[in-house]
């Protein structure tokens, strides 16, 4: 089984709650319980919806390839992403057969862009450095099924953390498709993925 991306866990919810509680207690000490409650809810929603909900398409894009099927998490729907953050185990992976694939296109560039050194780097920015790198280096597969459905399978996280292994897994996946599947931006049968951006 080939695995790509990262599974969603309770971590976003726990981090959002921790920030909400910490700032809520601070607001309570500074003013009163009402201000503390409002401050806590504000920071909880800011982290959960402002950061995690907006970046969940890139951060939590888990998909896996079995011998005959591809299982993926549908992150395109905004309500699915919200449910995924609150109830990480609630949404099941969707599945399609490898035999149903009509074409695959590789979108993006495998030449990684580095974060500028002029950017002031501190512990606060360090928390977001992975998300910043993934946003600057978007790489995905656009899969078109024979019924016309289009599915985006993101590999940005894998490229950032282990480019060589990701290319090997990607080659293994693409080489395992039927010979009548159209593959764009790929040198079939080689260990070199060629992209045009």
PDB file of C-alpha atoms in Angstrom:
ATOM      1  CA  UNK A   1       0.000   0.000   0.000  1.00  0.00           C
ATOM      2  CA  UNK A   2       1.289   3.451  -0.943  1.00  0.00           C
ATOM      3  CA  UNK A   3       0.380   6.288   1.443  1.00  0.00           C
ATOM      4  CA  UNK A   4       0.522  10.016   0.732  1.00  0.00           C
ATOM      5  CA  UNK A   5      -0.269  13.076   2.833  1.00  0.00           C
ATOM      6  CA  UNK A   6      -1.212  13.232   6.483  1.00  0.00           C
ATOM      7  CA  UNK A   7      -4.207  11.849   8.330  1.00  0.00           C
ATOM      8  CA  UNK A   8      -6.279  14.271  10.384  1.00  0.00           C
ATOM      9  CA  UNK A   9      -6.094  13.786  14.158  1.00  0.00           C
ATOM     10  CA  UNK A  10      -7.513  15.576  17.189  1.00  0.00           C
ATOM     11  CA  UNK A  11      -4.422  17.819  17.272  1.00  0.00           C
ATOM     12  CA  UNK A  12      -6.028  20.882  15.556  1.00  0.00           C
ATOM     13  CA  UNK A  13      -8.974  20.752  17.957  1.00  0.00           C
ATOM     14  CA  UNK A  14      -6.710  20.324  20.999  1.00  0.00           C
ATOM     15  CA  UNK A  15      -4.393  23.170  19.954  1.00  0.00           C
ATOM     16  CA  UNK A  16      -7.378  25.452  19.288  1.00  0.00           C
ATOM     17  CA  UNK A  17      -8.858  24.594  22.696  1.00  0.00           C
ATOM     18  CA  UNK A  18      -5.502  25.167  24.409  1.00  0.00           C
ATOM     19  CA  UNK A  19      -5.167  28.632  22.845  1.00  0.00           C
ATOM     20  CA  UNK A  20      -8.796  29.424  23.676  1.00  0.00           C
ATOM     21  CA  UNK A  21      -8.429  28.364  27.309  1.00  0.00           C
ATOM     22  CA  UNK A  22      -5.090  30.160  27.767  1.00  0.00           C
ATOM     23  CA  UNK A  23      -6.308  33.460  26.321  1.00  0.00           C
ATOM     24  CA  UNK A  24      -9.670  33.057  28.074  1.00  0.00           C
ATOM     25  CA  UNK A  25      -7.949  32.702  31.440  1.00  0.00           C
ATOM     26  CA  UNK A  26      -5.771  35.701  30.628  1.00  0.00           C
ATOM     27  CA  UNK A  27      -8.864  37.769  29.747  1.00  0.00           C
ATOM     28  CA  UNK A  28     -10.542  36.590  32.936  1.00  0.00           C
ATOM     29  CA  UNK A  29      -7.573  37.728  35.052  1.00  0.00           C
ATOM     30  CA  UNK A  30      -7.328  41.081  33.268  1.00  0.00           C
ATOM     31  CA  UNK A  31     -11.008  41.973  33.233  1.00  0.00           C
ATOM     32  CA  UNK A  32     -13.829  39.636  34.244  1.00  0.00           C
ATOM     33  CA  UNK A  33     -15.273  36.183  33.414  1.00  0.00           C
ATOM     34  CA  UNK A  34     -17.423  37.519  30.550  1.00  0.00           C
ATOM     35  CA  UNK A  35     -14.433  39.124  28.814  1.00  0.00           C
ATOM     36  CA  UNK A  36     -12.413  35.976  29.493  1.00  0.00           C
ATOM     37  CA  UNK A  37     -15.098  33.781  27.913  1.00  0.00           C
ATOM     38  CA  UNK A  38     -15.413  36.012  24.841  1.00  0.00           C
ATOM     39  CA  UNK A  39     -11.626  36.175  24.468  1.00  0.00           C
ATOM     40  CA  UNK A  40     -11.328  32.394  24.801  1.00  0.00           C
ATOM     41  CA  UNK A  41     -14.028  31.705  22.212  1.00  0.00           C
ATOM     42  CA  UNK A  42     -12.489  34.282  19.861  1.00  0.00           C
ATOM     43  CA  UNK A  43      -9.025  32.686  19.955  1.00  0.00           C
ATOM     44  CA  UNK A  44     -10.467  29.166  19.736  1.00  0.00           C
ATOM     45  CA  UNK A  45     -12.357  30.105  16.560  1.00  0.00           C
ATOM     46  CA  UNK A  46      -9.407  32.102  15.216  1.00  0.00           C
ATOM     47  CA  UNK A  47      -7.076  29.094  15.391  1.00  0.00           C
ATOM     48  CA  UNK A  48      -9.630  26.437  14.378  1.00  0.00           C
ATOM     49  CA  UNK A  49     -11.377  28.331  11.579  1.00  0.00           C
ATOM     50  CA  UNK A  50      -8.850  31.022  10.714  1.00  0.00           C
ATOM     51  CA  UNK A  51      -5.863  28.726  10.429  1.00  0.00           C
ATOM     52  CA  UNK A  52      -6.749  25.028  10.385  1.00  0.00           C
ATOM     53  CA  UNK A  53      -9.976  25.222   8.380  1.00  0.00           C
ATOM     54  CA  UNK A  54      -8.349  27.405   5.731  1.00  0.00           C
ATOM     55  CA  UNK A  55      -5.220  25.286   5.398  1.00  0.00           C
ATOM     56  CA  UNK A  56      -6.738  21.822   5.922  1.00  0.00           C
ATOM     57  CA  UNK A  57      -6.869  21.177   2.153  1.00  0.00           C
ATOM     58  CA  UNK A  58      -3.080  21.354   2.132  1.00  0.00           C
ATOM     59  CA  UNK A  59      -2.218  20.072   5.617  1.00  0.00           C
ATOM     60  CA  UNK A  60      -4.533  17.052   5.851  1.00  0.00           C
ATOM     61  CA  UNK A  61      -4.668  15.569   2.377  1.00  0.00           C
ATOM     62  CA  UNK A  62      -4.298  11.873   3.129  1.00  0.00           C
ATOM     63  CA  UNK A  63      -4.775   9.340   0.351  1.00  0.00           C
ATOM     64  CA  UNK A  64      -3.637   5.777  -0.204  1.00  0.00           C
ATOM     65  CA  UNK A  65      -3.249   3.397  -3.111  1.00  0.00           C
ATOM     66  CA  UNK A  66      -4.057  -0.308  -2.812  1.00  0.00           C
ATOM     67  CA  UNK A  67      -3.612  -2.902  -5.506  1.00  0.00           C
ATOM     68  CA  UNK A  68      -6.960  -2.100  -7.166  1.00  0.00           C
ATOM     69  CA  UNK A  69      -8.293   1.083  -5.529  1.00  0.00           C
ATOM     70  CA  UNK A  70      -7.405   4.613  -4.464  1.00  0.00           C
ATOM     71  CA  UNK A  71      -8.830   5.849  -1.143  1.00  0.00           C
ATOM     72  CA  UNK A  72      -8.852   9.594  -0.489  1.00  0.00           C
ATOM     73  CA  UNK A  73     -10.332  12.226   1.795  1.00  0.00           C
ATOM     74  CA  UNK A  74     -12.645  14.724   0.082  1.00  0.00           C
ATOM     75  CA  UNK A  75     -11.250  18.096   1.212  1.00  0.00           C
ATOM     76  CA  UNK A  76     -12.871  20.206  -1.511  1.00  0.00           C
ATOM     77  CA  UNK A  77     -16.165  20.591   0.347  1.00  0.00           C
ATOM     78  CA  UNK A  78     -15.951  23.326   3.040  1.00  0.00           C
ATOM     79  CA  UNK A  79     -18.432  21.592   5.362  1.00  0.00           C
ATOM     80  CA  UNK A  80     -16.471  18.316   5.071  1.00  0.00           C
ATOM     81  CA  UNK A  81     -13.332  20.150   6.178  1.00  0.00           C
ATOM     82  CA  UNK A  82     -15.140  21.620   9.199  1.00  0.00           C
ATOM     83  CA  UNK A  83     -16.548  18.211  10.192  1.00  0.00           C
ATOM     84  CA  UNK A  84     -13.100  16.709   9.692  1.00  0.00           C
ATOM     85  CA  UNK A  85     -11.589  19.201  12.172  1.00  0.00           C
ATOM     86  CA  UNK A  86     -14.235  18.694  14.848  1.00  0.00           C
ATOM     87  CA  UNK A  87     -14.764  14.925  14.377  1.00  0.00           C
ATOM     88  CA  UNK A  88     -11.545  13.615  12.772  1.00  0.00           C
ATOM     89  CA  UNK A  89     -12.735  10.017  12.588  1.00  0.00           C
ATOM     90  CA  UNK A  90     -16.267  10.869  11.402  1.00  0.00           C
ATOM     91  CA  UNK A  91     -15.672  11.112   7.644  1.00  0.00           C
ATOM     92  CA  UNK A  92     -14.662   7.928   5.880  1.00  0.00           C
ATOM     93  CA  UNK A  93     -12.273   7.850   2.963  1.00  0.00           C
ATOM     94  CA  UNK A  94     -13.863   7.849  -0.486  1.00  0.00           C
ATOM     95  CA  UNK A  95     -12.796   5.165  -2.936  1.00  0.00           C
ATOM     96  CA  UNK A  96     -12.466   4.741  -6.683  1.00  0.00           C
ATOM     97  CA  UNK A  97     -11.079   1.894  -8.734  1.00  0.00           C
ATOM     98  CA  UNK A  98      -7.799   2.285 -10.601  1.00  0.00           C
ATOM     99  CA  UNK A  99      -9.605   0.782 -13.615  1.00  0.00           C
ATOM    100  CA  UNK A 100     -11.963   3.805 -13.630  1.00  0.00           C
ATOM    101  CA  UNK A 101      -9.106   6.270 -14.236  1.00  0.00           C
ATOM    102  CA  UNK A 102      -9.145   7.911 -17.665  1.00  0.00           C
ATOM    103  CA  UNK A 103      -6.274  10.373 -17.234  1.00  0.00           C
ATOM    104  CA  UNK A 104      -3.841  11.747 -14.661  1.00  0.00           C
ATOM    105  CA  UNK A 105      -2.118  15.136 -14.811  1.00  0.00           C
ATOM    106  CA  UNK A 106       0.720  16.215 -12.550  1.00  0.00           C
ATOM    107  CA  UNK A 107       0.356  19.863 -11.554  1.00  0.00           C
ATOM    108  CA  UNK A 108       3.117  21.887  -9.962  1.00  0.00           C
ATOM    109  CA  UNK A 109       6.863  21.951  -9.833  1.00  0.00           C
ATOM    110  CA  UNK A 110       9.177  19.545  -8.029  1.00  0.00           C
ATOM    111  CA  UNK A 111      11.896  22.214  -7.762  1.00  0.00           C
ATOM    112  CA  UNK A 112      11.172  23.440  -4.244  1.00  0.00           C
ATOM    113  CA  UNK A 113      11.057  27.149  -3.476  1.00  0.00           C
ATOM    114  CA  UNK A 114      12.921  28.019  -0.297  1.00  0.00           C
ATOM    115  CA  UNK A 115      11.592  30.443   2.303  1.00  0.00           C
ATOM    116  CA  UNK A 116      13.388  33.803   2.032  1.00  0.00           C
ATOM    117  CA  UNK A 117      16.098  34.399   4.632  1.00  0.00           C
ATOM    118  CA  UNK A 118      14.993  38.018   4.980  1.00  0.00           C
ATOM    119  CA  UNK A 119      11.841  36.722   6.630  1.00  0.00           C
ATOM    120  CA  UNK A 120      12.075  37.235  10.378  1.00  0.00           C
ATOM    121  CA  UNK A 121      12.114  33.745  11.842  1.00  0.00           C
ATOM    122  CA  UNK A 122      10.919  33.099  15.368  1.00  0.00           C
ATOM    123  CA  UNK A 123       9.154  30.365  17.321  1.00  0.00           C
ATOM    124  CA  UNK A 124       5.755  31.698  16.261  1.00  0.00           C
ATOM    125  CA  UNK A 125       6.617  31.461  12.584  1.00  0.00           C
ATOM    126  CA  UNK A 126       8.217  28.065  13.184  1.00  0.00           C
ATOM    127  CA  UNK A 127       4.771  26.647  13.988  1.00  0.00           C
ATOM    128  CA  UNK A 128       3.604  27.617  10.507  1.00  0.00           C
ATOM    129  CA  UNK A 129       6.768  26.907   8.480  1.00  0.00           C
ATOM    130  CA  UNK A 130       5.481  23.554   7.183  1.00  0.00           C
ATOM    131  CA  UNK A 131       2.218  25.102   5.998  1.00  0.00           C
ATOM    132  CA  UNK A 132       4.100  28.021   4.405  1.00  0.00           C
ATOM    133  CA  UNK A 133       6.411  25.615   2.538  1.00  0.00           C
ATOM    134  CA  UNK A 134       3.474  23.504   1.342  1.00  0.00           C
ATOM    135  CA  UNK A 135       1.605  26.582   0.159  1.00  0.00           C
ATOM    136  CA  UNK A 136       4.652  27.809  -1.771  1.00  0.00           C
ATOM    137  CA  UNK A 137       5.270  24.371  -3.308  1.00  0.00           C
ATOM    138  CA  UNK A 138       1.892  23.087  -4.468  1.00  0.00           C
ATOM    139  CA  UNK A 139       2.141  19.743  -6.276  1.00  0.00           C
ATOM    140  CA  UNK A 140      -0.879  17.565  -6.963  1.00  0.00           C
ATOM    141  CA  UNK A 141      -2.361  14.942  -9.241  1.00  0.00           C
ATOM    142  CA  UNK A 142      -5.544  15.761 -11.138  1.00  0.00           C
ATOM    143  CA  UNK A 143      -7.314  12.469 -11.744  1.00  0.00           C
ATOM    144  CA  UNK A 144     -10.143  12.310 -14.283  1.00  0.00           C
ATOM    145  CA  UNK A 145     -12.365   9.248 -14.053  1.00  0.00           C
ATOM    146  CA  UNK A 146     -14.178   7.658 -16.993  1.00  0.00           C
ATOM    147  CA  UNK A 147     -17.497   9.047 -15.691  1.00  0.00           C
ATOM    148  CA  UNK A 148     -16.087  12.610 -15.943  1.00  0.00           C
ATOM    149  CA  UNK A 149     -15.502  13.123 -12.209  1.00  0.00           C
ATOM    150  CA  UNK A 150     -12.320  15.048 -11.361  1.00  0.00           C
ATOM    151  CA  UNK A 151     -10.393  14.385  -8.166  1.00  0.00           C
ATOM    152  CA  UNK A 152      -7.393  16.282  -6.818  1.00  0.00           C
ATOM    153  CA  UNK A 153      -4.814  14.248  -4.901  1.00  0.00           C
ATOM    154  CA  UNK A 154      -2.311  16.547  -3.196  1.00  0.00           C
ATOM    155  CA  UNK A 155       1.324  15.500  -2.683  1.00  0.00           C
ATOM    156  CA  UNK A 156       2.725  18.857  -1.493  1.00  0.00           C
ATOM    157  CA  UNK A 157       3.413  17.666   2.059  1.00  0.00           C
ATOM    158  CA  UNK A 158       5.247  14.570   0.846  1.00  0.00           C
ATOM    159  CA  UNK A 159       7.400  16.602  -1.559  1.00  0.00           C
ATOM    160  CA  UNK A 160       8.403  19.006   1.235  1.00  0.00           C
ATOM    161  CA  UNK A 161       9.354  16.312   3.744  1.00  0.00           C
ATOM    162  CA  UNK A 162      10.818  13.583   1.508  1.00  0.00           C
ATOM    163  CA  UNK A 163      11.051  14.428  -2.176  1.00  0.00           C
ATOM    164  CA  UNK A 164      13.005  11.335  -3.268  1.00  0.00           C
ATOM    165  CA  UNK A 165      10.699   8.811  -1.577  1.00  0.00           C
ATOM    166  CA  UNK A 166       7.624  10.652  -2.871  1.00  0.00           C
ATOM    167  CA  UNK A 167       8.848  10.509  -6.467  1.00  0.00           C
ATOM    168  CA  UNK A 168       9.557   6.783  -6.066  1.00  0.00           C
ATOM    169  CA  UNK A 169       6.048   6.148  -4.687  1.00  0.00           C
ATOM    170  CA  UNK A 170       4.509   8.349  -7.388  1.00  0.00           C
ATOM    171  CA  UNK A 171       6.350   6.420 -10.108  1.00  0.00           C
ATOM    172  CA  UNK A 172       5.163   3.150  -8.588  1.00  0.00           C
ATOM    173  CA  UNK A 173       1.554   4.378  -8.591  1.00  0.00           C
ATOM    174  CA  UNK A 174       1.665   5.713 -12.159  1.00  0.00           C
ATOM    175  CA  UNK A 175       3.487   2.670 -13.530  1.00  0.00           C
ATOM    176  CA  UNK A 176       0.777   0.464 -12.003  1.00  0.00           C
ATOM    177  CA  UNK A 177      -2.043   2.097 -13.983  1.00  0.00           C
ATOM    178  CA  UNK A 178      -3.556   0.523 -17.097  1.00  0.00           C
ATOM    179  CA  UNK A 179      -1.700   1.237 -20.337  1.00  0.00           C
ATOM    180  CA  UNK A 180      -4.702   3.105 -21.810  1.00  0.00           C
ATOM    181  CA  UNK A 181      -4.601   5.760 -19.045  1.00  0.00           C
ATOM    182  CA  UNK A 182      -3.330   9.114 -20.342  1.00  0.00           C
ATOM    183  CA  UNK A 183      -0.609  10.506 -18.083  1.00  0.00           C
ATOM    184  CA  UNK A 184       0.404  14.141 -18.614  1.00  0.00           C
ATOM    185  CA  UNK A 185       3.752  15.629 -17.511  1.00  0.00           C
ATOM    186  CA  UNK A 186       5.284  12.229 -16.811  1.00  0.00           C
ATOM    187  CA  UNK A 187       8.099  10.248 -18.390  1.00  0.00           C
ATOM    188  CA  UNK A 188       6.451   6.814 -18.143  1.00  0.00           C
ATOM    189  CA  UNK A 189       8.681   3.990 -17.016  1.00  0.00           C
ATOM    190  CA  UNK A 190      11.535   6.154 -15.731  1.00  0.00           C
ATOM    191  CA  UNK A 191      12.451   7.309 -12.248  1.00  0.00           C
ATOM    192  CA  UNK A 192      12.277  10.948 -13.237  1.00  0.00           C
ATOM    193  CA  UNK A 193       9.038  12.873 -12.994  1.00  0.00           C
ATOM    194  CA  UNK A 194       9.105  15.721 -15.490  1.00  0.00           C
ATOM    195  CA  UNK A 195       6.788  18.597 -14.783  1.00  0.00           C
ATOM    196  CA  UNK A 196       5.811  21.655 -16.720  1.00  0.00           C
ATOM    197  CA  UNK A 197       4.432  24.564 -14.772  1.00  0.00           C
TER     198      UNK A 197
END
